[in-house]
Amino acid sequence: MTTPDANFPLDEYQALHSGFGAVELADWSSVTLTGADRQAFLNNFSTNEVKKLQPGEHCEVFVTNVKGKILAHALAHCRDGELVLITVPGQAAKIIEHLDR
C-alpha cells in the first residue's frame, strides 16, 4: 500500500484507498447543459457516446473542435433534466465559449 501525502489526512486516504471515500472538488470547473437536446448536442462536440447516458451514469469525454483537436477533458454526468461536465479548474469559460458558437 502506498502512503498518503503529508497534507492528506490518513483516515481520508484509507477510505479512498478502500473504495469508500469522497474528495471535494471545490476548485474544479463545471458546466451544466439543459434542454431536451443536451445529450445529442454535447455528443456532437465530444469523443464519447454522451447521447446514450441515463440519469446517474457518467463517462469521460474529450471536447473537440470540428477538426478533432482536443479543447478540454471532462467527466460528463447525466442527471434528470441536465448534463454536467466536471473538469479541471479554469476550463469552464473555454468550454462554454466553444459550445456557444
Backbone as a chain_set.jsonl record, in Angstrom:
{"seq": "MTTPDANFPLDEYQALHSGFGAVELADWSSVTLTGADRQAFLNNFSTNEVKKLQPGEHCEVFVTNVKGKILAHALAHCRDGELVLITVPGQAAKIIEHLDR", "coords": {"N": [[0.852, -1.181, 0.0], [0.536, 2.209, -0.828], [1.709, 5.289, 0.621], [0.022, 8.15, 2.044], [0.078, 11.617, 0.996], [1.675, 14.151, 2.951], [-0.062, 16.226, 3.539], [-2.569, 15.195, 3.419], [-5.137, 13.799, 5.244], [-4.816, 10.772, 7.12], [-7.021, 9.02, 7.663], [-8.886, 9.755, 5.694], [-7.438, 9.147, 3.422], [-7.19, 6.342, 3.694], [-9.887, 5.628, 3.479], [-10.438, 6.358, 0.819], [-8.616, 4.712, -0.505], [-9.666, 2.21, 0.027], [-11.948, 2.31, -1.434], [-14.246, 3.579, -0.573], [-14.626, 6.368, -0.209], [-14.719, 9.992, -0.432], [-13.9, 12.92, -2.287], [-13.716, 16.341, -2.071], [-14.291, 18.544, -4.707], [-13.805, 21.344, -4.82], [-12.542, 23.523, -6.17], [-12.742, 22.855, -8.791], [-13.923, 23.064, -12.2], [-17.233, 23.367, -13.53], [-19.751, 22.729, -15.941], [-23.039, 23.121, -16.827], [-25.449, 21.64, -18.818], [-28.63, 22.082, -20.204], [-31.968, 21.357, -21.398], [-33.903, 19.726, -23.942], [-32.34, 18.626, -25.984], [-29.781, 18.314, -24.987], [-27.986, 16.09, -24.625], [-27.617, 15.017, -27.209], [-26.609, 17.308, -28.396], [-24.135, 17.775, -26.966], [-22.93, 15.386, -27.618], [-22.174, 15.775, -30.255], [-19.938, 17.331, -29.973], [-18.043, 15.93, -28.612], [-15.975, 13.064, -27.654], [-17.172, 10.712, -26.835], [-20.004, 8.479, -26.323], [-22.238, 10.276, -25.41], [-24.938, 10.679, -25.763], [-26.203, 8.327, -25.091], [-26.258, 8.109, -22.358], [-27.844, 7.495, -19.225], [-29.828, 8.869, -16.513], [-27.827, 9.243, -13.651], [-25.659, 7.934, -14.684], [-22.321, 8.213, -16.032], [-19.568, 9.4, -18.067], [-16.263, 9.589, -19.435], [-15.092, 12.325, -21.324], [-13.662, 13.951, -24.179], [-13.663, 17.17, -25.212], [-13.938, 18.436, -28.393], [-12.804, 20.348, -31.284], [-14.101, 21.16, -34.597], [-12.22, 19.974, -36.237], [-11.277, 17.934, -34.759], [-9.422, 18.484, -32.823], [-8.38, 18.388, -29.478], [-9.95, 20.219, -26.981], [-10.692, 20.277, -24.34], [-10.829, 18.205, -21.401], [-13.091, 16.146, -19.681], [-15.503, 14.946, -17.232], [-18.561, 13.679, -17.963], [-21.61, 13.886, -16.511], [-24.749, 12.501, -16.203], [-27.853, 13.691, -15.235], [-31.257, 13.891, -14.014], [-32.849, 15.886, -16.249], [-30.56, 17.433, -16.78], [-27.147, 17.775, -17.887], [-23.982, 17.451, -16.681], [-20.78, 18.738, -16.946], [-17.726, 18.022, -15.561], [-14.635, 19.33, -14.828], [-11.121, 20.229, -14.836], [-9.805, 22.98, -12.819], [-10.465, 26.27, -14.085], [-11.337, 25.696, -16.712], [-14.001, 25.994, -17.487], [-14.926, 28.432, -18.738], [-13.668, 28.318, -21.239], [-14.812, 26.016, -22.349], [-17.548, 26.712, -22.382], [-17.486, 28.941, -24.122], [-16.724, 27.662, -26.504], [-18.904, 25.853, -26.895], [-20.984, 27.648, -27.207], [-20.837, 28.623, -29.769]], "CA": [[0.0, 0.0, 0.0], [1.29, 3.451, -0.865], [1.419, 6.173, 1.748], [-0.579, 9.404, 1.618], [0.799, 12.873, 1.071], [1.667, 14.683, 4.314], [-1.179, 17.162, 3.697], [-3.822, 14.458, 3.255], [-5.391, 13.037, 6.47], [-4.683, 9.324, 6.965], [-8.322, 8.344, 7.611], [-9.475, 10.017, 4.38], [-6.646, 8.368, 2.464], [-7.562, 4.936, 3.818], [-11.24, 5.478, 2.931], [-10.326, 6.392, -0.643], [-7.867, 3.539, -0.948], [-10.529, 1.039, 0.124], [-13.046, 2.479, -2.378], [-15.43, 4.105, 0.084], [-14.343, 7.736, 0.209], [-15.119, 11.089, -1.31], [-12.993, 14.054, -2.305], [-14.392, 17.563, -2.5], [-13.662, 19.167, -5.87], [-14.27, 22.717, -4.654], [-11.974, 24.461, -7.139], [-12.887, 22.348, -10.145], [-14.903, 23.738, -13.044], [-18.364, 22.572, -14.007], [-20.617, 23.348, -16.936], [-24.304, 22.395, -16.842], [-26.237, 21.769, -20.043], [-30.038, 21.734, -20.022], [-32.736, 21.342, -22.64], [-34.23, 18.389, -24.44], [-31.315, 18.12, -26.9], [-28.476, 18.482, -24.346], [-27.094, 14.964, -24.849], [-27.283, 14.981, -28.637], [-25.776, 18.488, -28.636], [-22.776, 17.518, -26.489], [-22.411, 14.236, -28.366], [-21.555, 16.298, -31.476], [-18.711, 18.05, -29.627], [-17.194, 15.128, -27.733], [-15.438, 11.814, -28.173], [-17.825, 9.543, -26.263], [-21.433, 8.346, -26.627], [-22.971, 11.003, -24.377], [-26.38, 10.589, -26.014], [-26.734, 7.083, -24.535], [-26.231, 8.136, -20.889], [-29.088, 7.546, -18.459], [-29.611, 9.549, -15.234], [-26.974, 8.518, -12.721], [-24.49, 7.418, -15.39], [-21.336, 9.208, -16.46], [-18.489, 8.911, -18.914], [-15.169, 10.509, -19.703], [-15.181, 12.9, -22.664], [-12.774, 14.999, -24.651], [-14.403, 18.144, -26.022], [-13.083, 18.704, -29.548], [-13.294, 21.284, -32.298], [-14.578, 20.457, -35.794], [-11.114, 19.231, -36.826], [-10.91, 16.862, -33.851], [-8.417, 18.919, -31.845], [-8.905, 18.356, -28.11], [-10.006, 21.512, -26.316], [-10.861, 20.067, -22.901], [-11.088, 16.857, -20.913], [-14.095, 16.281, -18.624], [-16.394, 13.851, -16.88], [-19.946, 14.056, -18.251], [-22.511, 13.199, -15.581], [-26.142, 12.668, -16.591], [-28.84, 13.8, -14.157], [-32.596, 14.195, -14.53], [-33.009, 17.241, -16.77], [-29.322, 18.166, -17.04], [-25.901, 17.07, -18.125], [-22.966, 18.269, -16.028], [-19.39, 18.456, -17.265], [-16.823, 18.349, -14.468], [-13.3, 19.386, -15.395], [-10.109, 20.864, -14.003], [-10.025, 24.414, -12.605], [-10.189, 27.21, -15.157], [-11.743, 25.228, -18.036], [-15.418, 26.245, -17.787], [-15.105, 29.528, -19.703], [-13.224, 27.839, -22.556], [-15.822, 25.059, -22.841], [-18.774, 27.479, -22.676], [-17.235, 29.726, -25.338], [-16.741, 26.734, -27.64], [-20.257, 25.316, -27.1], [-21.882, 28.752, -27.581], [-20.639, 29.002, -31.179]], "C": [[0.887, 1.229, 0.0], [0.887, 4.33, 0.311], [0.869, 7.498, 1.24], [0.396, 10.566, 1.698], [0.682, 13.422, 2.493], [0.498, 15.627, 4.579], [-2.543, 16.484, 3.62], [-4.05, 13.598, 4.494], [-5.43, 11.531, 6.215], [-6.032, 8.615, 6.857], [-9.008, 8.562, 6.269], [-8.739, 9.212, 3.3], [-7.062, 6.899, 2.501], [-8.969, 4.683, 3.264], [-11.2, 5.468, 1.402], [-9.64, 5.142, -1.177], [-8.732, 2.279, -0.912], [-11.746, 1.141, -0.797], [-14.304, 3.055, -1.783], [-15.221, 5.531, 0.585], [-14.85, 8.74, -0.791], [-14.099, 12.208, -1.192], [-13.766, 15.256, -2.812], [-13.601, 18.196, -3.639], [-14.044, 20.646, -5.913], [-13.769, 23.673, -5.734], [-12.148, 24.013, -8.585], [-13.972, 23.107, -10.885], [-16.054, 22.796, -13.376], [-19.189, 23.408, -14.966], [-21.877, 22.499, -16.994], [-25.045, 22.687, -18.134], [-27.653, 21.307, -19.738], [-30.73, 21.769, -21.377], [-32.883, 19.931, -23.166], [-33.124, 17.779, -25.306], [-29.909, 18.141, -26.304], [-27.508, 17.335, -24.65], [-26.685, 14.854, -26.315], [-26.354, 16.142, -28.995], [-24.338, 18.214, -28.216], [-22.144, 16.353, -27.233], [-21.687, 14.693, -29.629], [-20.225, 16.993, -31.221], [-17.735, 17.191, -28.829], [-16.856, 13.77, -28.34], [-16.117, 10.564, -27.617], [-19.315, 9.567, -26.586], [-22.284, 8.964, -25.517], [-24.478, 10.831, -24.542], [-27.015, 9.327, -25.428], [-26.787, 7.075, -23.003], [-27.624, 8.237, -20.294], [-28.801, 8.281, -17.15], [-28.856, 8.66, -14.244], [-25.718, 7.95, -13.358], [-23.561, 8.561, -15.775], [-20.311, 8.559, -17.378], [-17.446, 10.003, -19.076], [-15.328, 11.036, -21.128], [-14.009, 13.839, -22.927], [-13.638, 15.897, -25.517], [-13.459, 18.554, -27.145], [-13.673, 19.786, -30.451], [-13.689, 20.486, -33.54], [-13.486, 19.643, -36.484], [-10.636, 18.099, -35.919], [-9.84, 17.222, -32.844], [-9.061, 18.952, -30.455], [-8.811, 19.741, -27.483], [-10.109, 21.374, -24.8], [-11.119, 18.593, -22.623], [-12.047, 16.989, -19.748], [-14.764, 14.948, -18.321], [-17.806, 14.362, -17.135], [-20.853, 13.22, -17.361], [-23.955, 13.529, -15.948], [-27.027, 12.674, -15.347], [-30.201, 14.009, -14.808], [-32.624, 15.651, -14.983], [-31.744, 18.022, -17.02], [-28.15, 17.224, -17.26], [-24.806, 17.972, -17.578], [-21.583, 17.792, -16.47], [-18.549, 18.905, -16.082], [-15.409, 18.254, -15.018], [-12.355, 20.153, -14.471], [-10.375, 22.364, -13.847], [-9.658, 25.251, -13.836], [-10.649, 26.809, -16.545], [-13.161, 25.617, -18.443], [-15.606, 27.308, -18.861], [-14.735, 29.082, -21.12], [-14.264, 26.895, -23.163], [-17.106, 25.805, -23.229], [-18.615, 28.28, -23.957], [-17.3, 28.831, -26.578], [-18.159, 26.231, -27.926], [-21.249, 26.393, -27.526], [-21.779, 29.145, -29.041], [-21.851, 28.749, -31.985]], "O": [[1.873, 1.293, 0.735], [-0.164, 4.125, 0.919], [1.205, 7.928, 0.136], [1.413, 10.495, 2.387], [-0.318, 13.174, 3.167], [0.107, 15.809, 5.731], [-3.569, 17.152, 3.746], [-3.224, 12.732, 4.779], [-6.001, 11.072, 5.226], [-6.18, 7.701, 6.045], [-9.649, 7.647, 5.753], [-9.358, 8.67, 2.384], [-7.263, 6.283, 1.454], [-9.216, 3.644, 2.651], [-11.865, 4.647, 0.769], [-10.054, 4.587, -2.195], [-8.549, 1.379, -1.732], [-12.498, 0.176, -0.935], [-15.351, 3.025, -2.43], [-15.611, 5.852, 1.707], [-15.347, 8.386, -1.86], [-13.508, 12.418, -0.132], [-14.4, 15.194, -3.865], [-12.385, 18.363, -3.542], [-14.546, 21.136, -6.925], [-14.515, 24.551, -6.168], [-11.741, 24.722, -9.505], [-14.841, 23.723, -10.266], [-15.87, 21.584, -13.486], [-19.308, 24.624, -14.821], [-21.798, 21.286, -17.188], [-25.245, 23.845, -18.499], [-27.858, 20.275, -19.099], [-30.136, 22.167, -22.38], [-32.076, 19.053, -22.863], [-32.982, 16.557, -25.359], [-28.934, 17.999, -27.042], [-26.329, 17.581, -24.906], [-25.515, 14.62, -26.614], [-25.43, 15.985, -29.794], [-23.417, 18.395, -29.012], [-20.932, 16.346, -27.452], [-20.702, 14.078, -30.036], [-19.46, 17.222, -32.158], [-16.691, 17.69, -28.409], [-17.376, 13.385, -29.387], [-15.671, 9.453, -27.906], [-19.827, 10.575, -27.072], [-22.966, 8.254, -24.778], [-25.212, 10.836, -23.554], [-28.236, 9.262, -25.284], [-27.309, 6.129, -22.413], [-28.476, 8.971, -20.795], [-27.651, 8.32, -16.711], [-29.199, 7.497, -14.033], [-24.803, 7.526, -12.651], [-23.967, 9.721, -15.834], [-20.204, 7.335, -17.454], [-17.721, 11.186, -18.876], [-15.663, 10.276, -22.037], [-13.448, 14.436, -22.009], [-14.276, 15.425, -26.458], [-12.327, 18.966, -26.896], [-14.863, 20.094, -30.392], [-13.616, 19.257, -33.53], [-13.79, 18.718, -37.236], [-9.697, 17.383, -36.266], [-9.39, 16.363, -32.086], [-10.159, 19.483, -30.285], [-7.745, 20.356, -27.453], [-9.665, 22.253, -24.061], [-11.566, 17.842, -23.491], [-11.853, 17.856, -18.896], [-14.612, 13.967, -19.05], [-18.201, 15.383, -16.571], [-20.862, 11.993, -17.448], [-24.337, 14.698, -15.998], [-26.952, 11.771, -14.514], [-30.29, 14.273, -16.007], [-32.44, 16.554, -14.166], [-31.821, 19.177, -17.438], [-28.169, 16.055, -16.874], [-24.711, 19.135, -17.97], [-21.259, 16.608, -16.381], [-18.652, 20.052, -15.648], [-15.023, 17.239, -15.598], [-12.777, 20.666, -13.434], [-11.092, 22.952, -14.656], [-8.677, 24.976, -14.526], [-10.37, 27.538, -17.497], [-13.492, 25.575, -19.628], [-16.371, 27.101, -19.803], [-15.415, 29.433, -22.084], [-14.558, 26.973, -24.356], [-17.677, 25.55, -24.289], [-19.519, 28.296, -24.793], [-17.878, 29.221, -27.592], [-18.572, 26.189, -29.085], [-22.263, 26.076, -28.148], [-22.588, 29.948, -29.507], [-21.859, 29.011, -33.188]]}, "num_chains": 1, "name": "protein.A"}
